[in-house]
XYZ file of C-alpha atoms in Angstrom:
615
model
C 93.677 90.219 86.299
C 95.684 91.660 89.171
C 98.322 92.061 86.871
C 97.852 95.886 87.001
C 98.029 95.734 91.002
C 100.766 98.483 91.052
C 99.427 102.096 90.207
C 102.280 104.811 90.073
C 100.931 107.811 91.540
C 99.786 110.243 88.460
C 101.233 113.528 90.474
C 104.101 115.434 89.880
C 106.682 112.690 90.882
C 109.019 112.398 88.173
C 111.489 114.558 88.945
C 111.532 113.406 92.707
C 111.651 110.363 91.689
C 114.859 110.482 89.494
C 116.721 112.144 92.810
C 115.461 109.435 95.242
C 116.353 106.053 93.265
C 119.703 107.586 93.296
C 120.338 106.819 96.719
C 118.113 104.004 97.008
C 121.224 101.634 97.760
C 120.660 98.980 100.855
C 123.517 100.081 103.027
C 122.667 102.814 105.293
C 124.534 105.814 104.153
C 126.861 107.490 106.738
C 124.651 109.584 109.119
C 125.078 112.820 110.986
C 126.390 112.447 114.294
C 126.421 108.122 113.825
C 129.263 108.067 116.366
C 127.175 109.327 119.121
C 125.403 107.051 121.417
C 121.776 106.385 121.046
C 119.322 107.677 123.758
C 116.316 105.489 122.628
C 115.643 102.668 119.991
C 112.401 101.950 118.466
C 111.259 98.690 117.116
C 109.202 99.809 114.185
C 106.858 96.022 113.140
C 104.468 96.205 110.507
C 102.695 93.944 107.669
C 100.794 95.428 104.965
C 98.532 93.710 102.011
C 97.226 90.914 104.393
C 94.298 90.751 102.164
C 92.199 87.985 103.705
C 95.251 85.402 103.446
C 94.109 84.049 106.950
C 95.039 80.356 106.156
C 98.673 80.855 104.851
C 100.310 80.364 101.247
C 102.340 76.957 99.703
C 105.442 78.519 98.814
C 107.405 76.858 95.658
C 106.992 73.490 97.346
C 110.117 73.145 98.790
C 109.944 71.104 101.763
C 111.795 72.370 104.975
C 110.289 69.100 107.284
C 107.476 69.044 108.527
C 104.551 71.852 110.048
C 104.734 72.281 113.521
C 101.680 73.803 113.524
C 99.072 71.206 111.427
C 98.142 73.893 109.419
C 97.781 72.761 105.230
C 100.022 75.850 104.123
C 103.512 76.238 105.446
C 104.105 79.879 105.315
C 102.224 82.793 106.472
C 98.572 82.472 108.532
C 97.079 84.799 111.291
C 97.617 82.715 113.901
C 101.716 82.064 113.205
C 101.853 86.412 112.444
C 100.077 86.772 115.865
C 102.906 84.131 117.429
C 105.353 86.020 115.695
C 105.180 89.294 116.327
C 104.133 88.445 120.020
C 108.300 87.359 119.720
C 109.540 89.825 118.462
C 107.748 92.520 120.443
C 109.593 90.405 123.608
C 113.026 90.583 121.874
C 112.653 94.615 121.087
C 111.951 95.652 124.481
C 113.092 93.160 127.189
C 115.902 91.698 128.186
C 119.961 93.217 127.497
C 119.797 95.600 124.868
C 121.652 94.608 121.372
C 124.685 95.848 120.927
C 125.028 99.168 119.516
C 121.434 99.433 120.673
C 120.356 102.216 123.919
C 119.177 101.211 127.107
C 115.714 102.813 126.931
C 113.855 100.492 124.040
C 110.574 100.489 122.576
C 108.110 98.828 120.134
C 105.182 99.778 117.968
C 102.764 97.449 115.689
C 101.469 98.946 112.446
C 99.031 97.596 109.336
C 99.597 99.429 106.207
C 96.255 98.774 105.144
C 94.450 96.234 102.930
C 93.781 94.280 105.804
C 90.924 92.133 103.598
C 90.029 91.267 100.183
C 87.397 89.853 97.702
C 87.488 86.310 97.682
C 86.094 82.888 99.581
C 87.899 83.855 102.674
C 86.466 87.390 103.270
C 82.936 86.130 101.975
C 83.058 84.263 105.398
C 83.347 87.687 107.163
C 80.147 88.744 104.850
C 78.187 86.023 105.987
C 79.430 86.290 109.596
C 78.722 89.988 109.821
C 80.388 92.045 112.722
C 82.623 91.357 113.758
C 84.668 90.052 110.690
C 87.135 87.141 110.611
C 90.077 89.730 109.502
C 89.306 92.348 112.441
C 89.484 89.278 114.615
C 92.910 88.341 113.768
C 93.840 92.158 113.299
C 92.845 92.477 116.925
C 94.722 89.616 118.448
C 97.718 90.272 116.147
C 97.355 93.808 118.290
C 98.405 96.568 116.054
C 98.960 99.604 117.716
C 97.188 101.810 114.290
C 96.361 100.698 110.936
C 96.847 103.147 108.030
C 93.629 102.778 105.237
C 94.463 101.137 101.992
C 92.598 100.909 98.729
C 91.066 97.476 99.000
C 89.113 99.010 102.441
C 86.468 100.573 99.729
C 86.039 97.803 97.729
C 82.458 96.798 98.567
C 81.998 100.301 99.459
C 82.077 102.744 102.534
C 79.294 100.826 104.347
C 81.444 97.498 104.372
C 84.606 99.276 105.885
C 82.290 100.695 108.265
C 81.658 97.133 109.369
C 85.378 96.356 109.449
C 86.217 99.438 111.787
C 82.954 98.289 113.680
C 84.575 94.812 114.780
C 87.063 96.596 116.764
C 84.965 98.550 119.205
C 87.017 101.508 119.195
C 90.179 99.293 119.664
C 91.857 100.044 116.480
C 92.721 103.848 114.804
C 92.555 104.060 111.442
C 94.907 106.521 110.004
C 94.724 108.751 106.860
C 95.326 112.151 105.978
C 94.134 112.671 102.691
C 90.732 111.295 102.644
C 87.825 113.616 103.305
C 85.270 111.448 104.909
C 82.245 114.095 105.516
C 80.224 112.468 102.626
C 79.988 109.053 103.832
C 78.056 109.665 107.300
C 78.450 106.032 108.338
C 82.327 106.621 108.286
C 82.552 110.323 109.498
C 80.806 109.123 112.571
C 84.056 107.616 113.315
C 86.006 110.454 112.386
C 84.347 112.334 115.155
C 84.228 110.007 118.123
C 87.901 109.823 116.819
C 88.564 106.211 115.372
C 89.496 107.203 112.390
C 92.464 109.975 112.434
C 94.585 112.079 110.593
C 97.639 111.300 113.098
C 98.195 109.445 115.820
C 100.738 109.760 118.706
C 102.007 106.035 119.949
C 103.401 105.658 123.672
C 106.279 103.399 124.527
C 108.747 103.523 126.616
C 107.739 107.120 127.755
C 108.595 108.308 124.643
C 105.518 109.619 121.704
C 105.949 108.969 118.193
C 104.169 110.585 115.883
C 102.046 108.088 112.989
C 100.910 109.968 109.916
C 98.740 108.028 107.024
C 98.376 108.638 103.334
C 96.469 106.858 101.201
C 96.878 106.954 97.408
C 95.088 109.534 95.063
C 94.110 106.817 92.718
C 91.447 105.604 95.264
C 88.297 106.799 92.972
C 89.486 104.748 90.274
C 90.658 101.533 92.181
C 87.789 100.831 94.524
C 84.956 102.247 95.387
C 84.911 105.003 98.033
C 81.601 106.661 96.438
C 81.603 109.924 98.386
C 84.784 109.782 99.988
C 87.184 112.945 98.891
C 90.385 111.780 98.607
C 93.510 114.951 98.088
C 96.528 114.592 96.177
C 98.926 117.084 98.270
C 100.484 114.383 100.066
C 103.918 116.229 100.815
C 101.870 118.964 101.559
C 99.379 117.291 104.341
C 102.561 115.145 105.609
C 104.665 118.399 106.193
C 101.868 120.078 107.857
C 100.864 117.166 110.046
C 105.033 117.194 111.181
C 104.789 120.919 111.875
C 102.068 120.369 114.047
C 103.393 117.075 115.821
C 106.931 119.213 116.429
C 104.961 121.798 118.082
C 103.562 119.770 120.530
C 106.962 118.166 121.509
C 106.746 115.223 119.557
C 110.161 114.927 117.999
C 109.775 111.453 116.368
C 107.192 110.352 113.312
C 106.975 107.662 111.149
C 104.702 107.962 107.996
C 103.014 105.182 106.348
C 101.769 105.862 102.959
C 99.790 103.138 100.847
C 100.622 104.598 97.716
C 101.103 100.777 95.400
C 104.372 101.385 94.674
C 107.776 101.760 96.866
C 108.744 104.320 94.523
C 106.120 106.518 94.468
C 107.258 106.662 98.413
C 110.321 107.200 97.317
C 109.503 109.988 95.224
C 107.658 111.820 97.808
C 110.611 111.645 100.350
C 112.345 114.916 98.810
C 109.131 116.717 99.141
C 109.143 115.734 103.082
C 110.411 117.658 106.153
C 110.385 116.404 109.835
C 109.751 112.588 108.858
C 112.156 109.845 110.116
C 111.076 107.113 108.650
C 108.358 105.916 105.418
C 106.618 102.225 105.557
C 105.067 102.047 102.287
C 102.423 99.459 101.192
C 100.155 98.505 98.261
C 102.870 97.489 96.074
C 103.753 94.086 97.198
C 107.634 94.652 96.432
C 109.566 91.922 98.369
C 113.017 93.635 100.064
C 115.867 92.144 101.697
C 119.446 91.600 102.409
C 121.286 88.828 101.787
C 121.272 87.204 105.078
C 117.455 87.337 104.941
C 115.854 84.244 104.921
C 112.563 84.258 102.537
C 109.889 81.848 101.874
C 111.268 79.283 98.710
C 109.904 80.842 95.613
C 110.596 84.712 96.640
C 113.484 86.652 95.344
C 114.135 89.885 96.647
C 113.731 92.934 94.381
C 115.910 95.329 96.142
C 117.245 95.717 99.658
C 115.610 96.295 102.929
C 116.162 99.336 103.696
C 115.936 101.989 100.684
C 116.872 105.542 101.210
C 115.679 108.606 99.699
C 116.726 112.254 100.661
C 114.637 114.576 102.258
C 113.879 118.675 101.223
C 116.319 118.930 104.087
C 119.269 116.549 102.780
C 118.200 113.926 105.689
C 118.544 110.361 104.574
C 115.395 108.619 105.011
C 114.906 104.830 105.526
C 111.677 104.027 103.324
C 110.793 100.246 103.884
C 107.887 97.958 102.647
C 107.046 93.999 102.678
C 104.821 92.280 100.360
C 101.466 90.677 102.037
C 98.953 87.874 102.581
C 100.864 87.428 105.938
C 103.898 86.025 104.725
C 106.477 88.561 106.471
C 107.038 90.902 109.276
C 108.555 93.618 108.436
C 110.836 94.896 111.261
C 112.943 98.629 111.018
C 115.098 99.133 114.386
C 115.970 103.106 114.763
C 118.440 104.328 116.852
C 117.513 107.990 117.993
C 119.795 110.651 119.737
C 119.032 112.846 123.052
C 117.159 115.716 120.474
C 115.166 112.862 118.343
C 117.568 112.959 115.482
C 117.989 109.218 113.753
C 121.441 108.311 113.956
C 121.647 104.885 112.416
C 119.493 101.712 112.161
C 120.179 98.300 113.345
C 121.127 96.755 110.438
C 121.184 93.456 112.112
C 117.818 93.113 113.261
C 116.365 95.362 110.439
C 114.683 93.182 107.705
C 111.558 91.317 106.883
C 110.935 88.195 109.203
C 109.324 85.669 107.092
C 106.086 83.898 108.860
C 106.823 80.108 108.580
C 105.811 76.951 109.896
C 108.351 74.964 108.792
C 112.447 75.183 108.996
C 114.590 76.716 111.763
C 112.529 79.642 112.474
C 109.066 77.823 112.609
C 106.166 79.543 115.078
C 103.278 77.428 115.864
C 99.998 79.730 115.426
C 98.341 80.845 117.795
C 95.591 78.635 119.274
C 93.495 81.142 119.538
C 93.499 82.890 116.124
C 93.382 79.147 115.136
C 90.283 78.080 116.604
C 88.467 81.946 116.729
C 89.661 82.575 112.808
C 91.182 80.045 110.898
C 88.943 76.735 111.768
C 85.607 78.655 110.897
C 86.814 80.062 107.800
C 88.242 76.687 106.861
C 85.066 75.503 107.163
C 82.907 78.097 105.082
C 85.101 77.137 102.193
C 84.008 73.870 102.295
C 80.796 74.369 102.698
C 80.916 76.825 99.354
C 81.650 73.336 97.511
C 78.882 72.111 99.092
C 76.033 75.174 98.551
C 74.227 74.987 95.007
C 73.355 78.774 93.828
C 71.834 77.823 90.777
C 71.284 74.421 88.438
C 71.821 74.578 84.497
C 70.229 72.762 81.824
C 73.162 72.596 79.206
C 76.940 72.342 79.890
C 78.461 75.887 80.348
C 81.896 76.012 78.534
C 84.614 78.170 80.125
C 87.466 76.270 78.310
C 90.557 78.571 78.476
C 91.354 78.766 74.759
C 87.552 78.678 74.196
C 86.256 82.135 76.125
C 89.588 83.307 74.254
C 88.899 82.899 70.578
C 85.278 82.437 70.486
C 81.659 83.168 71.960
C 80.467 80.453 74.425
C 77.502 80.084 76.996
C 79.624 80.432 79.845
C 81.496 83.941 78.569
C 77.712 85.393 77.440
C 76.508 84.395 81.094
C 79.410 86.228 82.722
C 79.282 88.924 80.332
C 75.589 88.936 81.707
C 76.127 89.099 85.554
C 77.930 91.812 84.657
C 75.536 94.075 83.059
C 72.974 93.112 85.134
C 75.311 94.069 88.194
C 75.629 97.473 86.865
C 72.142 98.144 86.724
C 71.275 96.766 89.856
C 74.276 99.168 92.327
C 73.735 101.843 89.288
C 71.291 104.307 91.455
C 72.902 103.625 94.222
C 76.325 104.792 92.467
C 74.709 107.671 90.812
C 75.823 106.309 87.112
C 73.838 105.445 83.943
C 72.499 101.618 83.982
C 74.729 100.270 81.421
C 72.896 99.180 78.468
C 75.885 96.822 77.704
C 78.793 95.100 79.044
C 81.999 93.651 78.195
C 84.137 90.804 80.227
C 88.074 89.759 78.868
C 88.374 86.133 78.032
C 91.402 85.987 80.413
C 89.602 86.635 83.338
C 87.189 83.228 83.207
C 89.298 81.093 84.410
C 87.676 77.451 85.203
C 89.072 76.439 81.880
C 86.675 73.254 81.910
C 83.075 72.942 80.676
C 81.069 72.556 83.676
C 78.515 69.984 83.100
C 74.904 70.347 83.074
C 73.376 70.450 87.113
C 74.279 72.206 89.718
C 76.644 74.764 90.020
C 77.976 75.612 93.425
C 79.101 78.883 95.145
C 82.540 77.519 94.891
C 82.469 77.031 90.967
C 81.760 80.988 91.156
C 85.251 81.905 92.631
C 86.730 79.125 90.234
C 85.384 80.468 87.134
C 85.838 84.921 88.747
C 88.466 83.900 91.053
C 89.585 87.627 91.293
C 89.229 90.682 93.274
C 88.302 92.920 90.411
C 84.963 94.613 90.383
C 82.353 95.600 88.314
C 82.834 99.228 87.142
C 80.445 101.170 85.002
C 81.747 104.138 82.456
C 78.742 105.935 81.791
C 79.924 107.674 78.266
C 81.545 105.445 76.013
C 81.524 107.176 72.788
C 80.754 104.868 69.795
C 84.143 105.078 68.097
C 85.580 103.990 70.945
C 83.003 101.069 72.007
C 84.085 100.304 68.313
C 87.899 99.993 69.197
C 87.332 97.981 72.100
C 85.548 95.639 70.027
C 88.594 95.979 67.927
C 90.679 95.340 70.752
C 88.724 91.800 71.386
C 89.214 90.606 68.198
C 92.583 91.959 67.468
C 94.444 88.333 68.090
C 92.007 86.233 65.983
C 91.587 83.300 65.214
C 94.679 82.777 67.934
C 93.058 82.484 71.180
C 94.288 85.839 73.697
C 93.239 87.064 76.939
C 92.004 90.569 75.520
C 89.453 88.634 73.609
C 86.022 89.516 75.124
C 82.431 88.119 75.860
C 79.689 90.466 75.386
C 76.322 91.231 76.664
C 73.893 93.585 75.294
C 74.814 93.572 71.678
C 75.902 92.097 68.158
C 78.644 92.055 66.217
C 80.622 91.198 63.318
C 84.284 90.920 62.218
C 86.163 90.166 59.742
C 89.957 88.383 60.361
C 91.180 89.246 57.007
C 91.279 93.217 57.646
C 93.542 95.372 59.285
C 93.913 94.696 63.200
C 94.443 97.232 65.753
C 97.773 97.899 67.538
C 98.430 99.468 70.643
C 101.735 100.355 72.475
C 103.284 97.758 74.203
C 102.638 97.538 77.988
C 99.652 100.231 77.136
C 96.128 100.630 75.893
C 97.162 103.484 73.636
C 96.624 102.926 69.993
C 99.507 102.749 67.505
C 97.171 101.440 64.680
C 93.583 101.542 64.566
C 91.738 98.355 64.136
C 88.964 97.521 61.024
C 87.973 94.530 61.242
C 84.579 95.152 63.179
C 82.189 95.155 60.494
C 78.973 95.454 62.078
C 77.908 96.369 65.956
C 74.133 96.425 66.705
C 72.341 96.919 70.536
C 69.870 94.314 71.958
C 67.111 97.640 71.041
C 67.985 97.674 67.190
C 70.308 100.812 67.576
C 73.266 100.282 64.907
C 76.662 101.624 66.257
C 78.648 100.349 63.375
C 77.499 99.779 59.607
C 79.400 97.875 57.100
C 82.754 99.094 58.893
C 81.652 102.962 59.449
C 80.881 103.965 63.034
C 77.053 105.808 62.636
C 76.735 109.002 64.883
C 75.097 108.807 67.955
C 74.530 109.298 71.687
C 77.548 107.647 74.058
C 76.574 104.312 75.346
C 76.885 103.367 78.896
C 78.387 100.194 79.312
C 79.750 97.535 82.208
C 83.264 95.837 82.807
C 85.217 95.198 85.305
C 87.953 97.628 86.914
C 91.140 95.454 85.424
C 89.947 96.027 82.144
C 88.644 99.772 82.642
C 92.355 100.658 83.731
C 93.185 99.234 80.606
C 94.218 96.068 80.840
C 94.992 93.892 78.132
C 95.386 96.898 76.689
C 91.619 97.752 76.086
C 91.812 101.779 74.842
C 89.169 103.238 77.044
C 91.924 105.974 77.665
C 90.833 108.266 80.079
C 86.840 108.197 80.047
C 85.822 107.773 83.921
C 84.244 104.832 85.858
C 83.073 103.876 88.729
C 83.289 100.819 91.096
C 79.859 99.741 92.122
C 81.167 97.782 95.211
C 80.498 94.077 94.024
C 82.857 91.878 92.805
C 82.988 89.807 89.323
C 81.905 86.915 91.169
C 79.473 88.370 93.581
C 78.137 89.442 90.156
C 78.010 86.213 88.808
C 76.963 84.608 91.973
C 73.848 87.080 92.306
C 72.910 86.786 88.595
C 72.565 83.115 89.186
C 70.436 82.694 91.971
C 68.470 86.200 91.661
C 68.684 87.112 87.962
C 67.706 84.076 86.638
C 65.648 82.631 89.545
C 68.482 79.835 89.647
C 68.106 78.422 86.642
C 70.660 78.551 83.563
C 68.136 77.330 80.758
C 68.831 75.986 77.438
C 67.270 78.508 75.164
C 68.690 81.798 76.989
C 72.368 79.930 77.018
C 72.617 77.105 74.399
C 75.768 75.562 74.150
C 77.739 77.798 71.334
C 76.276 80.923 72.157
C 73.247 82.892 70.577
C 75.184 84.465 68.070
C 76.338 87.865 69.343
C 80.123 87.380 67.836
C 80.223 86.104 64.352
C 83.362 86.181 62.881
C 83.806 86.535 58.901
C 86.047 86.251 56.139
């Protein structure tokens, strides 16, 4: 379900965008002025996309000897990123200067946002409270500013809040574009000045300008409720550089979480005054060939792009992809007048995070003991917690929630209704009178026998960070084609297929299915196979094939599947992110919506006959 991670900006990029992948080639092109010496180099280090991976990633499973660290996954961690960039901070700014390199050096430390995520290791943080496991290892990592991604809003503005809170006015958040006035809990750090437009960084007694961007598509990613969020990003940038200039400060790097490298790219010909992009959100792996990456990567391009600016300026733009696994690292050599006249290409790269092979760190022991043991530990305790107990066996086999109705997809389909009417006031949008959840996205693929169910058989069976959305007017022609969408595979087993809540209805496999375009949810040929479609309240939507007129119904899902995924045609009808996961969904509707008890007659095994398939 995080299949549809990347979201290209929907702005006026196109054109941009065909200029800048023209010179998107990994060799530095030939600068202005390269053959003068450089006055100062800069060390720009950055990660981006952490997203909660505190304990590390496998890899392929390639074995480079053993861990030097005892840690179960090889790559990545806090506590090895923390020991890492520690290093590499030491090798930018002591000792003899690199060749080609100036005498006066400096370093700064930047997060490019989505510093957590929904899953077993955050809900350790949400147990914890402030301050959270990731602002822990965010704080001894020691990032000098971290720019605010999408995934910050997930649970909503007061869970950031909470997240900015475990720093004690440590840590600057940076974004330009967001308008925080209507979340009070998070413009109270926008005036005692935590969270920023800009900042200026101080190394080496030289200032360098930080701006943040964050991407328009917020609203319909997460769930920032009252936050405003602007799409003039070259706009903002160019006036944030105007202003930094005029104060003397001749350097600025901007870091833009915009889920894609080239919708960074595409906004470098709109930009004036900016040396250098880091862009995040998009998870794009780049490097060279002498880059060493963790077994099972592959590069997708090299490390550095370029892009021209509106001023003809080549502009390094530079990413890495996240859960810890790599340091990005961008070395800029800058003249007497804070022109760039060349990188390092050497030391300019991603620097993987491993515990194994010639370049193994051992983490930290603090991070270890302060982050990683505890949250170790709370995910084996979630095997051990019982949130509910169920009389029948719940069936979430994979080609079962697929093809057919089952106990376990109704129950889901459930959590998620009952979700959106329990956040609905609170989100300002119409309790949902149904709700609809995509086969592929129960993913347990077992039946989970009758007894207890445990907190971690929630994550297995919603294992992803995709939230419960409401769209408050679904017209009934097109509740009708998402039905049609469900059903569209039959009797083959496909991920679109969906478990409902809230409703009847009845199909027919021998009529005409729908179509849509490949790699979209826009349809090519209207489906006809949904016979009949009836609400839990008696209201008929659909009558022996015809839709019957009537009000819009408001109905659940979760965001994947709202953006269209698996090609569901909701097309452009508006949602909103209620600021609770699938599984915190599913997890609540266990122990609080049915008083922690799955009982035979509300779930038998087969389902109570809301999909009934004909012909």
């Amino acid at each position: 379900m995080r299949s549809l991670r990347k979201h290209p900006l929907r702005v006026a990029v196109t054109a941009a965008l065909a200029g800048a992948l023209a010179v998107t080639a990994s060799g530095a092109p030939a600068a202005a002025g390269a053959h003068r010496h450089p006055a100062f180099t800069l060390s720009v280090h950055f990660t981006n996309d952490m997203e909660s991976a505190l304990l590390g990633v496998a890899g392929d499973g390639t074995d480079e000897g053993s861990i030097t660290d005892g840690g179960a996954n090889p790559y990545g961690s806090a506590s090895r990123t923390k020991t890492l960039v520690d290093q590499l901070r030491k090798e930018a700014t002591t000792g003899k200067p690199a060749r080609g390199q100036a005498g006066r050096r400096g370093e700064i430390t930047l997060s490019g946002g989505d510093n957590f995520l929904a899953g077993p290791e955050f809900s350790a943080s949400l147990e914890r409270g402030v301050p959270f496991y990731d602002a822990i290892a965010v704080d001894e990592i020691g990032y000098d500013a971290s720019i605010i991604g999408n995934h910050e809003f997930d649970f909503g503005p007061e869970v950031f809040g909470q997240f900015v809170e475990s720093f004690g006015g440590s840590l600057d958040f940076v974004s330009a574009n967001l308008d925080f006035s209507g979340e009070p809990v998070l413009d109270a750090y926008v005036d005692d000045g935590t969270i920023v437009s800009s900042k200026v960084l101080r190394t080496a007694g030289q200032r360098i300008g930080v701006i943040g961007l964050t991407t328009p598509e917020l609203p319909a990613i997460s769930s920032p409720r009252d936050v405003a969020v602007s799409g003039d990003l070259a706009g903002i940038a160019n006036g944030l550089t105007e202003d930094l200039q005029r104060r003397g400060i001749d350097k600025v790097i901007l870091v833009s979480h915009l889920q894609d490298i080239d919708n960074e790219l595409a906004l470098v010909p709109q930009l004036s005054g900016v040396d250098a992009v880091v862009g995040a959100g998009g998870g794009e792996i780049l490097a060279g060939p002498a880059d060493r990456l963790i077994p099972g990567d592959t590069a997708e391009r090299g490390f550095p792009l370029y892009a021209d600016d509106a001023t003809g300026r080549s502009i390094p733009v530079v990413t890495t992809t996240g859960d810890y696994k790599y340091v990005g690292r961008l070395v800029l050599n800058f003249d007497r007048r804070g022109d760039v006249i060349g990188i390092d290409e050497r030391r300019t790269g991603p620097v993987r995070v491993s515990g194994v092979g010639p370049d193994a760190v051992a983490g930290d022991p603090r991070v270890r003991a302060e982050v990683e043991k505890p949250v170790a530990e709370h995910l084996e305790e979630l095997a051990e917690t019982v949130v509910a107990a169920s009389e029948v066996p719940l069936d979430g086999v994979r080609n079962e929630v697929r093809s057919r109705e089952t106990n376990l997809g109704d129950l889901v389909a459930d959590s998620l209704r009952w979700a959106g009417r329990q956040r609905a006031a609170e989100y300002g949008v119409t309790p949902p009178r149904v709700a609809i959840q995509n086969g592929g996205g129960i993913r347990n693929d077992s039946v989970l026998p009758a007894g207890d169910i445990t907190a971690l058989n929630t994550y297995e069976i919603a294992p992803f960070s995709n939230f419960v959305s409401v769209v408050p007017e679904v017209p009934r022609a097109t509740l009708r084609q998402l039905l049609e969408r469900g059903v569209a595979a039959s009797p083959n087993a496909a991920g679109a297929f969906m478990q409902v809540s809230g409703l009847e209805f009845t199909y027919d496999t021998t009529r005409t299915a729908q179509v849509v375009e490949e790699g979209t949810s826009t349809i090519v040929t209207p489906g006809e196979r949904v016979r009949d479609v009836v609400l839990d309240d008696g209201t008929v939507v659909v009558s022996e094939g015809t839709v019957v007129e009537g009000p819009p119904v408001s109905l659940a899902t979760n965001d994947f599947s709202a953006r269209g995924g698996d090609g569901y045609p909701f097309g452009d009808l508006p949602f909103t992110p209620v600021g609770t996961t699938y599984q915190q969904a599913l997890e609540g509707y266990l122990g609080e919506g049915l008083s922690g008890t799955v009982t035979a007659e509300r779930y038998p095994v087969g389902g109570t006959g809301r999909i009934t398939a004909v012909g």
